[in-house]
Coordinates of N, CA, C and O and ligand atoms in Angstrom, one line a residue:
M1 N 0.8 -1.2 0.0 CA 0.0 0.0 0.0 C 0.9 1.3 0.0 O 1.8 1.4 0.8
I2 N 0.5 2.2 -0.9 CA 1.3 3.4 -1.0 C 0.6 4.5 -0.1 O -0.6 4.8 -0.3
Y3 N 1.4 5.0 0.8 CA 0.9 6.1 1.7 C 1.0 7.4 1.0 O 2.0 7.6 0.3
P4 N 0.1 8.4 1.3 CA 0.4 9.8 0.8 C 1.6 10.3 1.7 O 1.7 10.1 2.9
I5 N 2.4 11.1 1.0 CA 3.5 11.7 1.7 C 3.1 13.1 2.2 O 2.6 13.9 1.5
V6 N 3.4 13.3 3.5 CA 3.0 14.5 4.2 C 3.9 15.7 3.7 O 5.1 15.6 3.6
A7 N 3.2 16.8 3.3 CA 4.0 17.9 2.8 C 4.4 18.9 3.9 O 3.9 18.9 5.0
Y8 N 5.4 19.7 3.5 CA 5.9 20.7 4.4 C 4.8 21.5 5.0 O 3.8 21.9 4.4
G9 N 4.9 21.8 6.3 CA 3.9 22.6 7.0 C 3.0 21.8 7.9 O 2.4 22.3 8.8
D10 N 3.0 20.5 7.7 CA 2.3 19.6 8.6 C 3.1 19.4 9.9 O 4.2 19.2 9.9
P11 N 2.4 19.6 11.1 CA 3.1 19.6 12.4 C 3.8 18.3 12.6 O 4.7 18.2 13.4
V12 N 3.3 17.2 12.0 CA 4.0 15.9 12.3 C 5.5 15.9 11.9 O 6.3 15.2 12.5
L13 N 5.8 16.7 10.9 CA 7.2 16.8 10.5 C 8.1 17.6 11.4 O 9.3 17.6 11.3
R14 N 7.4 18.3 12.4 CA 8.2 19.0 13.4 C 8.2 18.4 14.8 O 8.9 18.9 15.7
R15 N 7.5 17.3 14.9 CA 7.4 16.6 16.2 C 8.7 15.7 16.4 O 9.2 15.2 15.4
K16 N 9.1 15.5 17.6 CA 10.1 14.6 17.9 C 9.5 13.2 18.0 O 8.6 13.0 18.8
A17 N 9.9 12.3 17.2 CA 9.2 11.0 17.1 C 9.5 10.1 18.2 O 10.6 10.3 18.9
E18 N 8.7 9.1 18.5 CA 8.8 8.2 19.7 C 9.5 6.9 19.3 O 9.2 6.4 18.2
E19 N 10.3 6.4 20.2 CA 10.8 5.1 20.0 C 9.7 4.0 20.0 O 8.6 4.2 20.6
I20 N 9.9 2.9 19.4 CA 9.0 1.8 19.4 C 9.6 0.6 20.0 O 10.9 0.5 20.1
D21 N 8.8 -0.5 20.3 CA 9.4 -1.7 20.7 C 8.8 -2.9 19.9 O 8.0 -2.6 18.9
E22 N 9.2 -4.1 20.2 CA 8.9 -5.2 19.4 C 7.4 -5.5 19.3 O 6.9 -6.3 18.5
N23 N 6.6 -4.9 20.2 CA 5.2 -5.1 20.2 C 4.4 -4.1 19.3 O 3.2 -4.2 19.3
Y24 N 5.2 -3.3 18.6 CA 4.5 -2.3 17.8 C 3.6 -3.1 16.8 O 4.1 -4.0 16.1
P25 N 2.3 -2.7 16.6 CA 1.4 -3.5 15.8 C 1.8 -3.5 14.3 O 2.0 -2.4 13.8
D26 N 1.7 -4.6 13.6 CA 1.8 -4.7 12.2 C 3.1 -4.0 11.6 O 3.0 -3.4 10.6
L27 N 4.2 -4.2 12.3 CA 5.4 -3.5 11.9 C 5.9 -4.0 10.5 O 6.3 -3.2 9.7
D28 N 5.8 -5.3 10.2 CA 6.3 -5.8 8.9 C 5.5 -5.2 7.8 O 6.1 -4.8 6.8
T29 N 4.2 -5.1 8.0 CA 3.4 -4.4 6.9 C 3.7 -3.0 6.8 O 3.9 -2.5 5.6
F30 N 3.9 -2.3 7.9 CA 4.3 -0.9 7.8 C 5.6 -0.7 7.0 O 5.7 0.2 6.2
I31 N 6.6 -1.5 7.4 CA 7.9 -1.4 6.7 C 7.8 -1.7 5.2 O 8.3 -1.0 4.3
A32 N 7.0 -2.7 4.8 CA 6.8 -3.0 3.4 C 6.1 -1.9 2.7 O 6.5 -1.5 1.6
N33 N 5.2 -1.2 3.4 CA 4.5 -0.1 2.8 C 5.4 1.1 2.7 O 5.3 1.9 1.7
M34 N 6.3 1.3 3.6 CA 7.2 2.4 3.6 C 8.1 2.2 2.3 O 8.4 3.2 1.6
F35 N 8.6 1.0 2.1 CA 9.4 0.8 0.9 C 8.6 1.1 -0.4 O 9.1 1.7 -1.3
E36 N 7.4 0.5 -0.4 CA 6.6 0.7 -1.6 C 6.3 2.2 -1.9 O 6.4 2.7 -3.0
T37 N 6.1 2.9 -0.8 CA 5.8 4.4 -0.9 C 7.1 5.1 -1.4 O 7.0 6.0 -2.3
M38 N 8.2 4.7 -0.8 CA 9.5 5.4 -1.2 C 9.8 5.1 -2.7 O 10.2 6.0 -3.4
Y39 N 9.7 3.8 -3.1 CA 10.0 3.5 -4.5 C 9.0 4.2 -5.5 O 9.4 4.7 -6.6
A40 N 7.7 4.3 -5.1 CA 6.7 4.9 -5.9 C 7.0 6.4 -6.2 O 6.6 7.0 -7.2
S41 N 7.8 7.0 -5.3 CA 8.1 8.5 -5.4 C 9.6 8.7 -5.8 O 10.1 9.8 -5.7
N42 N 10.2 7.6 -6.1 CA 11.6 7.6 -6.5 C 12.6 8.2 -5.5 O 13.5 8.9 -5.8
G43 N 12.2 8.0 -4.2 CA 13.1 8.5 -3.1 C 14.2 7.5 -2.8 O 14.1 6.3 -3.2
V44 N 15.2 7.9 -2.1 CA 16.3 7.1 -1.6 C 16.2 6.8 -0.1 O 16.9 6.0 0.4
G45 N 15.3 7.6 0.5 CA 15.1 7.4 1.9 C 13.7 7.9 2.3 O 13.2 8.8 1.6
L46 N 13.1 7.4 3.3 CA 11.8 7.8 3.8 C 11.7 7.6 5.3 O 11.9 6.5 5.8
A47 N 11.3 8.6 6.0 CA 11.1 8.5 7.5 C 9.7 8.4 7.8 O 8.8 9.1 7.2
A48 N 9.4 7.7 8.9 CA 8.0 7.4 9.3 C 7.1 8.7 9.4 O 6.0 8.8 9.0
P49 N 7.7 9.8 10.0 CA 6.9 11.0 10.1 C 6.4 11.6 8.8 O 5.4 12.2 8.7
Q50 N 7.1 11.2 7.7 CA 6.7 11.7 6.4 C 5.5 11.0 5.9 O 4.9 11.5 4.9
V51 N 5.1 9.9 6.5 CA 3.8 9.3 6.2 C 2.8 9.5 7.4 O 1.8 8.8 7.5
G52 N 3.1 10.5 8.3 CA 2.2 10.8 9.3 C 2.3 10.0 10.6 O 1.5 10.1 11.5
K53 N 3.4 9.1 10.6 CA 3.6 8.3 11.8 C 4.8 8.8 12.6 O 5.9 8.7 12.1
S54 N 4.5 9.3 13.8 CA 5.6 9.9 14.6 C 6.3 8.8 15.4 O 6.3 8.8 16.6
I55 N 7.0 7.9 14.7 CA 7.8 6.9 15.3 C 9.2 6.9 14.7 O 9.4 7.4 13.6
R56 N 10.2 6.4 15.5 CA 11.6 6.5 15.2 C 12.0 5.3 14.2 O 12.6 4.3 14.7
L57 N 11.6 5.5 13.0 CA 11.9 4.4 12.0 C 12.1 5.1 10.6 O 11.3 6.0 10.3
F58 N 13.1 4.7 9.9 CA 13.2 5.1 8.5 C 13.7 4.0 7.6 O 14.3 3.0 8.1
V59 N 13.4 4.1 6.3 CA 13.9 3.1 5.4 C 14.8 3.8 4.4 O 14.7 5.0 4.2
M60 N 15.7 3.1 3.7 CA 16.5 3.7 2.7 C 16.9 2.6 1.7 O 17.0 1.5 2.0
D61 N 17.2 3.1 0.5 CA 17.8 2.3 -0.6 C 18.7 3.2 -1.4 O 18.2 4.0 -2.2
A62 N 20.0 3.0 -1.3 CA 20.9 3.8 -1.9 C 21.5 3.3 -3.2 O 22.5 3.8 -3.7
D63 N 20.9 2.2 -3.7 CA 21.4 1.5 -4.9 C 21.6 2.5 -6.1 O 22.5 2.3 -6.9
T64 N 20.8 3.5 -6.2 CA 20.9 4.4 -7.3 C 22.2 5.1 -7.4 O 22.7 5.6 -8.4
F65 N 22.9 5.2 -6.2 CA 24.3 5.8 -6.2 C 25.4 4.8 -6.4 O 26.6 5.2 -6.2
S66 N 25.1 3.6 -6.7 CA 26.1 2.6 -6.8 C 27.1 2.7 -8.0 O 28.1 2.1 -8.0
D67 N 26.7 3.6 -9.0 CA 27.6 3.9 -10.1 C 28.9 4.6 -9.5 O 30.0 4.2 -9.9
E68 N 28.7 5.6 -8.6 CA 29.8 6.3 -8.0 C 30.4 5.6 -6.8 O 31.6 5.7 -6.6
E69 N 29.5 4.9 -6.0 CA 30.0 4.2 -4.8 C 29.5 2.7 -4.9 O 28.4 2.4 -4.5
P70 N 30.3 1.8 -5.5 CA 29.9 0.4 -5.7 C 29.4 -0.3 -4.5 O 28.5 -1.2 -4.6
E71 N 29.9 0.1 -3.3 CA 29.4 -0.6 -2.1 C 27.9 -0.3 -1.8 O 27.4 -0.9 -0.9
L72 N 27.3 0.6 -2.5 CA 25.9 0.9 -2.3 C 25.0 0.1 -3.2 O 23.8 0.3 -3.1
A73 N 25.5 -0.8 -3.9 CA 24.6 -1.7 -4.7 C 23.8 -2.5 -3.7 O 24.3 -3.1 -2.8
D74 N 22.5 -2.6 -4.0 CA 21.5 -3.3 -3.1 C 21.6 -2.8 -1.7 O 21.3 -3.6 -0.7
F75 N 21.9 -1.6 -1.5 CA 22.0 -1.1 -0.1 C 20.6 -0.7 0.4 O 20.2 0.5 0.3
K76 N 19.9 -1.7 0.9 CA 18.5 -1.5 1.3 C 18.4 -1.8 2.8 O 18.7 -2.9 3.2
K77 N 18.0 -0.8 3.6 CA 18.0 -1.0 5.0 C 16.9 -0.3 5.7 O 16.3 0.6 5.3
V78 N 16.6 -0.9 6.9 CA 15.6 -0.4 7.8 C 16.3 0.0 9.1 O 17.1 -0.7 9.6
F79 N 16.0 1.2 9.6 CA 16.6 1.7 10.8 C 15.5 2.0 11.8 O 14.6 2.8 11.6
I80 N 15.6 1.2 13.0 CA 14.6 1.4 14.0 C 15.3 1.9 15.3 O 16.4 1.4 15.6
N81 N 14.7 2.9 15.9 CA 15.3 3.6 17.1 C 16.8 3.9 16.9 O 17.6 3.6 17.8
P82 N 17.2 4.5 15.8 CA 18.6 4.7 15.6 C 19.1 5.8 16.5 O 18.4 6.7 16.9
I83 N 20.4 5.7 16.8 CA 21.1 6.8 17.5 C 22.4 7.0 16.7 O 23.2 6.1 16.5
I84 N 22.6 8.3 16.3 CA 23.9 8.6 15.7 C 24.9 8.9 16.8 O 24.7 9.9 17.6
I85 N 25.9 8.0 17.0 CA 26.8 8.1 18.1 C 27.9 9.1 17.8 O 28.4 9.8 18.7
E86 N 28.3 9.2 16.6 CA 29.5 10.0 16.2 C 29.3 10.5 14.8 O 28.9 9.8 13.9
E87 N 29.7 11.7 14.5 CA 29.8 12.3 13.2 C 31.2 12.9 13.1 O 31.6 13.8 13.8
T88 N 32.0 12.4 12.1 CA 33.4 12.9 12.0 C 33.7 13.3 10.6 O 33.1 12.9 9.6
G89 N 34.9 14.0 10.5 CA 35.4 14.4 9.2 C 35.0 15.8 8.8 O 34.2 16.5 9.5
E90 N 35.6 16.3 7.7 CA 35.4 17.7 7.3 C 34.0 17.7 6.5 O 33.9 16.9 5.6
K91 N 33.1 18.6 6.9 CA 31.8 18.6 6.2 C 32.0 18.8 4.7 O 32.8 19.5 4.2
W92 N 31.1 18.1 4.0 CA 31.0 18.3 2.5 C 29.6 18.6 2.1 O 28.6 18.3 2.8
A93 N 29.5 19.3 1.0 CA 28.2 19.7 0.5 C 27.6 18.8 -0.5 O 28.3 18.2 -1.3
F94 N 26.3 18.6 -0.5 CA 25.6 17.9 -1.5 C 24.2 18.5 -1.7 O 23.6 19.0 -0.7
N95 N 23.8 18.5 -2.9 CA 22.5 19.2 -3.2 C 21.3 18.2 -2.9 O 21.0 17.3 -3.6
E96 N 20.8 18.5 -1.7 CA 19.7 17.6 -1.1 C 18.3 18.0 -1.5 O 18.1 19.2 -1.8
G97 N 17.4 17.1 -1.5 CA 16.0 17.3 -1.7 C 15.3 16.5 -0.7 O 15.9 15.7 0.1
C98 N 13.9 16.6 -0.7 CA 13.1 15.9 0.3 C 11.7 15.6 -0.3 O 11.2 16.6 -0.8
L99 N 11.2 14.4 -0.1 CA 9.9 14.1 -0.7 C 8.8 15.0 -0.1 O 7.8 15.2 -0.8
S100 N 9.0 15.5 1.1 CA 8.0 16.3 1.7 C 8.1 17.8 1.3 O 7.2 18.6 1.6
I101 N 9.2 18.1 0.6 CA 9.4 19.5 0.1 C 9.8 19.5 -1.4 O 10.9 19.8 -1.8
P102 N 8.8 19.1 -2.2 CA 9.1 18.8 -3.6 C 9.6 20.1 -4.3 O 9.2 21.2 -4.0
K103 N 10.5 19.9 -5.3 CA 11.0 20.9 -6.2 C 12.0 21.9 -5.6 O 12.5 22.8 -6.3
I104 N 12.3 21.7 -4.3 CA 13.3 22.5 -3.7 C 14.6 21.7 -3.5 O 14.5 20.6 -2.9
R105 N 15.7 22.2 -3.9 CA 17.0 21.5 -3.6 C 18.0 22.5 -3.1 O 18.0 23.7 -3.6
E106 N 18.8 22.2 -2.1 CA 19.8 23.1 -1.6 C 21.0 22.3 -1.2 O 21.0 21.1 -0.9
D107 N 22.2 23.0 -1.3 CA 23.4 22.4 -0.9 C 23.5 22.4 0.6 O 23.3 23.4 1.3
I108 N 23.7 21.2 1.2 CA 23.7 21.0 2.6 C 25.0 20.4 3.0 O 25.5 19.5 2.4
W109 N 25.6 21.0 4.0 CA 26.9 20.6 4.5 C 26.8 19.6 5.7 O 26.1 19.9 6.6
R110 N 27.4 18.4 5.5 CA 27.3 17.4 6.6 C 28.6 16.7 6.7 O 29.4 16.6 5.7
E111 N 28.9 16.1 7.9 CA 30.1 15.3 8.1 C 30.0 14.0 7.2 O 29.0 13.5 7.1
P112 N 31.2 13.6 6.7 CA 31.2 12.4 5.8 C 31.1 11.0 6.4 O 30.9 10.1 5.8
E113 N 31.4 11.0 7.7 CA 31.4 9.6 8.4 C 30.6 9.6 9.7 O 30.8 10.5 10.5
I114 N 29.8 8.6 9.8 CA 29.0 8.5 11.1 C 29.0 7.1 11.6 O 29.3 6.1 10.9
V115 N 28.8 7.0 12.9 CA 28.6 5.7 13.6 C 27.2 5.7 14.1 O 26.8 6.6 14.8
V116 N 26.5 4.7 13.7 CA 25.0 4.6 14.1 C 24.8 3.3 14.8 O 25.2 2.2 14.4
E117 N 24.0 3.4 15.9 CA 23.4 2.2 16.6 C 22.0 2.2 16.2 O 21.3 3.2 16.3
Y118 N 21.5 1.0 15.8 CA 20.1 0.9 15.4 C 19.6 -0.6 15.4 O 20.5 -1.5 15.4
Y119 N 18.3 -0.8 15.5 CA 17.8 -2.1 15.3 C 17.3 -2.2 13.8 O 16.8 -1.3 13.2
D120 N 17.5 -3.4 13.3 CA 17.0 -3.7 12.0 C 15.5 -4.2 12.1 O 15.0 -4.3 13.2
E121 N 15.0 -4.7 11.0 CA 13.6 -5.1 10.9 C 13.4 -6.4 11.7 O 12.3 -6.8 12.1
N122 N 14.5 -7.1 12.0 CA 14.4 -8.3 12.8 C 14.8 -8.1 14.3 O 15.0 -9.0 15.1
W123 N 14.8 -6.8 14.7 CA 15.2 -6.4 16.0 C 16.6 -6.9 16.4 O 16.8 -7.2 17.6
I124 N 17.5 -6.9 15.5 CA 18.9 -7.2 15.8 C 19.6 -5.8 15.9 O 19.4 -5.0 15.1
L125 N 20.3 -5.7 17.0 CA 21.0 -4.4 17.3 C 22.3 -4.4 16.5 O 23.1 -5.3 16.5
H126 N 22.5 -3.2 15.8 CA 23.8 -3.1 15.1 C 24.5 -1.8 15.5 O 23.8 -0.8 15.9
E127 N 25.8 -1.8 15.4 CA 26.6 -0.6 15.5 C 27.5 -0.6 14.3 O 28.4 -1.4 14.2
E128 N 27.3 0.4 13.4 CA 28.0 0.4 12.1 C 28.5 1.8 11.8 O 27.9 2.8 12.2
T129 N 29.5 1.8 11.0 CA 30.1 3.0 10.4 C 29.6 3.1 9.0 O 29.6 2.2 8.2
F130 N 29.1 4.3 8.6 CA 28.7 4.6 7.2 C 29.4 5.8 6.7 O 29.7 6.8 7.5
K131 N 29.7 5.8 5.4 CA 30.4 7.0 4.8 C 29.7 7.5 3.6 O 28.8 6.8 3.1
G132 N 30.1 8.6 3.1 CA 29.6 9.1 1.8 C 28.1 9.3 1.8 O 27.5 9.7 2.7
M133 N 27.6 8.8 0.6 CA 26.1 9.0 0.4 C 25.3 8.2 1.4 O 24.2 8.7 1.8
A134 N 25.7 7.0 1.8 CA 25.0 6.3 2.8 C 24.8 7.1 4.1 O 23.8 7.3 4.7
A135 N 26.0 7.7 4.6 CA 26.0 8.5 5.8 C 25.0 9.7 5.5 O 24.2 10.1 6.4
R136 N 25.1 10.3 4.4 CA 24.3 11.5 4.0 C 22.8 11.2 4.1 O 22.1 12.0 4.7
I137 N 22.4 10.1 3.6 CA 21.0 9.7 3.6 C 20.5 9.5 5.0 O 19.5 9.9 5.5
I138 N 21.4 8.7 5.8 CA 21.0 8.5 7.2 C 20.9 9.8 8.0 O 19.9 9.9 8.8
Q139 N 21.8 10.7 7.8 CA 21.8 12.0 8.5 C 20.5 12.7 8.2 O 19.8 13.3 9.1
H140 N 20.1 12.7 6.9 CA 18.9 13.4 6.5 C 17.6 12.8 7.1 O 16.8 13.5 7.7
E141 N 17.6 11.4 7.0 CA 16.4 10.7 7.5 C 16.3 10.8 9.1 O 15.3 11.0 9.7
Y142 N 17.5 10.7 9.7 CA 17.6 10.8 11.1 C 17.0 12.1 11.6 O 16.3 12.2 12.6
D143 N 17.4 13.2 10.9 CA 16.9 14.5 11.3 C 15.4 14.5 11.3 O 14.8 15.2 12.2
H144 N 14.7 13.9 10.4 CA 13.2 13.8 10.3 C 12.7 13.3 11.7 O 11.6 13.7 12.1
L145 N 13.4 12.4 12.3 CA 12.9 11.8 13.6 C 13.0 12.8 14.7 O 12.3 12.6 15.7
D146 N 13.8 13.8 14.5 CA 13.8 14.9 15.5 C 13.1 16.1 15.1 O 13.3 17.2 15.6
G147 N 12.3 16.0 14.0 CA 11.6 17.2 13.6 C 12.4 18.2 12.8 O 12.0 19.4 12.7
I148 N 13.5 17.8 12.3 CA 14.4 18.7 11.6 C 14.4 18.4 10.1 O 14.3 17.2 9.7
L149 N 14.3 19.5 9.3 CA 14.2 19.3 7.8 C 15.5 19.9 7.2 O 16.2 20.7 7.8
F150 N 15.8 19.4 6.0 CA 17.1 19.8 5.4 C 17.2 21.3 5.2 O 18.3 21.9 5.3
I151 N 16.1 22.0 5.0 CA 16.2 23.4 4.9 C 16.5 24.2 6.2 O 16.9 25.4 6.1
D152 N 16.4 23.5 7.3 CA 16.9 24.1 8.6 C 18.4 24.2 8.6 O 18.9 24.9 9.5
H153 N 19.1 23.6 7.7 CA 20.6 23.7 7.7 C 21.1 24.8 6.8 O 22.3 25.0 6.8
I154 N 20.2 25.5 6.1 CA 20.7 26.6 5.2 C 20.7 27.9 6.0 O 20.0 28.0 7.0
N155 N 21.3 28.9 5.5 CA 21.4 30.1 6.2 C 20.0 30.8 6.2 O 19.2 30.7 5.3
P156 N 19.8 31.6 7.3 CA 18.4 32.2 7.5 C 18.0 33.1 6.3 O 16.8 33.1 6.0
L157 N 18.9 33.8 5.7 CA 18.5 34.6 4.6 C 18.0 33.8 3.4 O 17.0 34.1 2.8
R158 N 18.8 32.8 3.1 CA 18.4 31.9 2.0 C 17.0 31.2 2.3 O 16.2 31.0 1.4
K159 N 16.8 30.8 3.5 CA 15.6 30.2 3.9 C 14.4 31.2 3.8 O 13.3 30.8 3.3
K160 N 14.7 32.4 4.1 CA 13.6 33.4 4.0 C 13.2 33.6 2.5 O 12.1 33.8 2.2
M161 N 14.2 33.5 1.6 CA 13.9 33.6 0.2 C 13.1 32.4 -0.3 O 12.4 32.6 -1.3
L162 N 13.1 31.3 0.4 CA 12.3 30.2 0.0 C 10.9 30.2 0.6 O 10.1 29.4 0.2
S163 N 10.6 31.2 1.5 CA 9.4 31.1 2.3 C 8.1 31.0 1.4 O 7.2 30.3 1.8
S164 N 8.0 31.8 0.4 CA 6.8 31.8 -0.4 C 6.6 30.4 -1.2 O 5.5 29.9 -1.3
R165 N 7.7 29.9 -1.6 CA 7.7 28.6 -2.3 C 7.3 27.5 -1.3 O 6.5 26.6 -1.6
L166 N 7.7 27.6 0.0 CA 7.4 26.7 1.0 C 5.9 26.8 1.3 O 5.2 25.7 1.5
K167 N 5.4 28.0 1.4 CA 3.9 28.2 1.6 C 3.1 27.6 0.5 O 2.1 26.9 0.7
D168 N 3.6 27.7 -0.7 CA 2.9 27.1 -1.9 C 2.8 25.6 -1.7 O 1.8 25.0 -2.1
I169 N 3.9 25.0 -1.3 CA 3.9 23.6 -1.1 C 2.9 23.2 0.0 O 2.1 22.2 -0.2
S170 N 2.8 23.9 1.1 CA 1.9 23.6 2.1 C 0.4 23.7 1.6 O -0.5 22.9 2.1
R171 N 0.2 24.6 0.7 CA -1.1 24.7 0.1 C -1.4 23.8 -1.1 O -2.5 23.8 -1.6
G172 N -0.5 23.0 -1.4 CA -0.7 22.1 -2.5 C -0.5 22.7 -3.9 O -0.8 22.1 -4.9
R173 N 0.1 23.9 -3.9 CA 0.4 24.6 -5.2 C 1.8 24.1 -5.7 O 2.7 25.0 -5.8
V174 N 1.9 22.9 -6.0 CA 3.1 22.3 -6.5 C 2.8 21.1 -7.3 O 1.8 20.4 -7.0
R175 N 3.5 20.9 -8.4 CA 3.2 19.7 -9.2 C 4.1 18.6 -8.8 O 5.3 18.7 -8.9
V176 N 3.4 17.5 -8.4 CA 4.2 16.3 -8.0 C 3.6 15.1 -8.7 O 2.4 15.0 -8.9
D177 N 4.4 14.1 -9.0 CA 3.9 12.9 -9.6 C 3.7 11.7 -8.6 O 3.7 10.6 -9.0
Y178 N 3.7 12.0 -7.3 CA 3.3 11.0 -6.3 C 2.3 11.6 -5.4 O 2.0 12.8 -5.4
K179 N 1.7 10.6 -4.6 CA 0.6 11.0 -3.8 C 1.0 11.8 -2.6 O 1.9 11.4 -1.9
M180 N 0.4 13.0 -2.3 CA 0.8 13.8 -1.2 C -0.4 14.2 -0.4 O -1.5 14.3 -0.9
K181 N -0.1 14.6 0.9 CA -1.2 15.2 1.7 C -0.7 16.6 2.2 O 0.4 16.7 2.7
F182 N -1.4 17.6 1.8 CA -1.0 19.0 2.0 C -1.8 19.6 3.2 O -3.0 19.6 3.2
P183 N -1.1 20.2 4.1 CA -1.7 20.6 5.4 C -2.7 21.8 5.2 O -3.6 22.0 5.9
L184 N -2.4 22.7 4.2 CA -3.3 23.8 4.0 C -4.2 23.8 2.8 O -4.7 24.8 2.3
K185 N -4.4 22.6 2.3 CA -5.3 22.4 1.2 C -6.7 22.0 1.6 O -6.8 21.0 2.4
Ligands
CO201 CO1 13.4 14.3 3.8

């Protein structure tokens, strides 16, 4: 089942999401639907708050970047209750976008290497190091769990210049080819 993706301006995107445990109902179905929704919108990552669920879970598939980074082939993962323990290295810029903020892209500076502790879909605990695009996607999705959006990382003047476009997105005045839910429509 494909969920509508919540657009910028919906309060759920600003909430700090809650941890879940193994008793969370229908988790397998939810995860399958998250992947289906992400693929239907050509995303590389999707966080639960973006489909209106304020829980600490995101999915990602970085295979599309495997041309440049071969280790990302079939890089499909689920992160439950993740904690970024460490972010290191000199920040690098990448032109990021977000399924909740269609048609806007900005250069965002982030550390290139992270250590993350997380549970996978089988509730196995991992502590892993990620670099490059994998780290980048995890940092972006992890931010969603804390109510942070990529545009929060740009300078205030630049953000102000985007404000009318952001308002248009909240009102549904944007053309997208995937299903969305607009807070002011
Ligand atoms: Co996003």
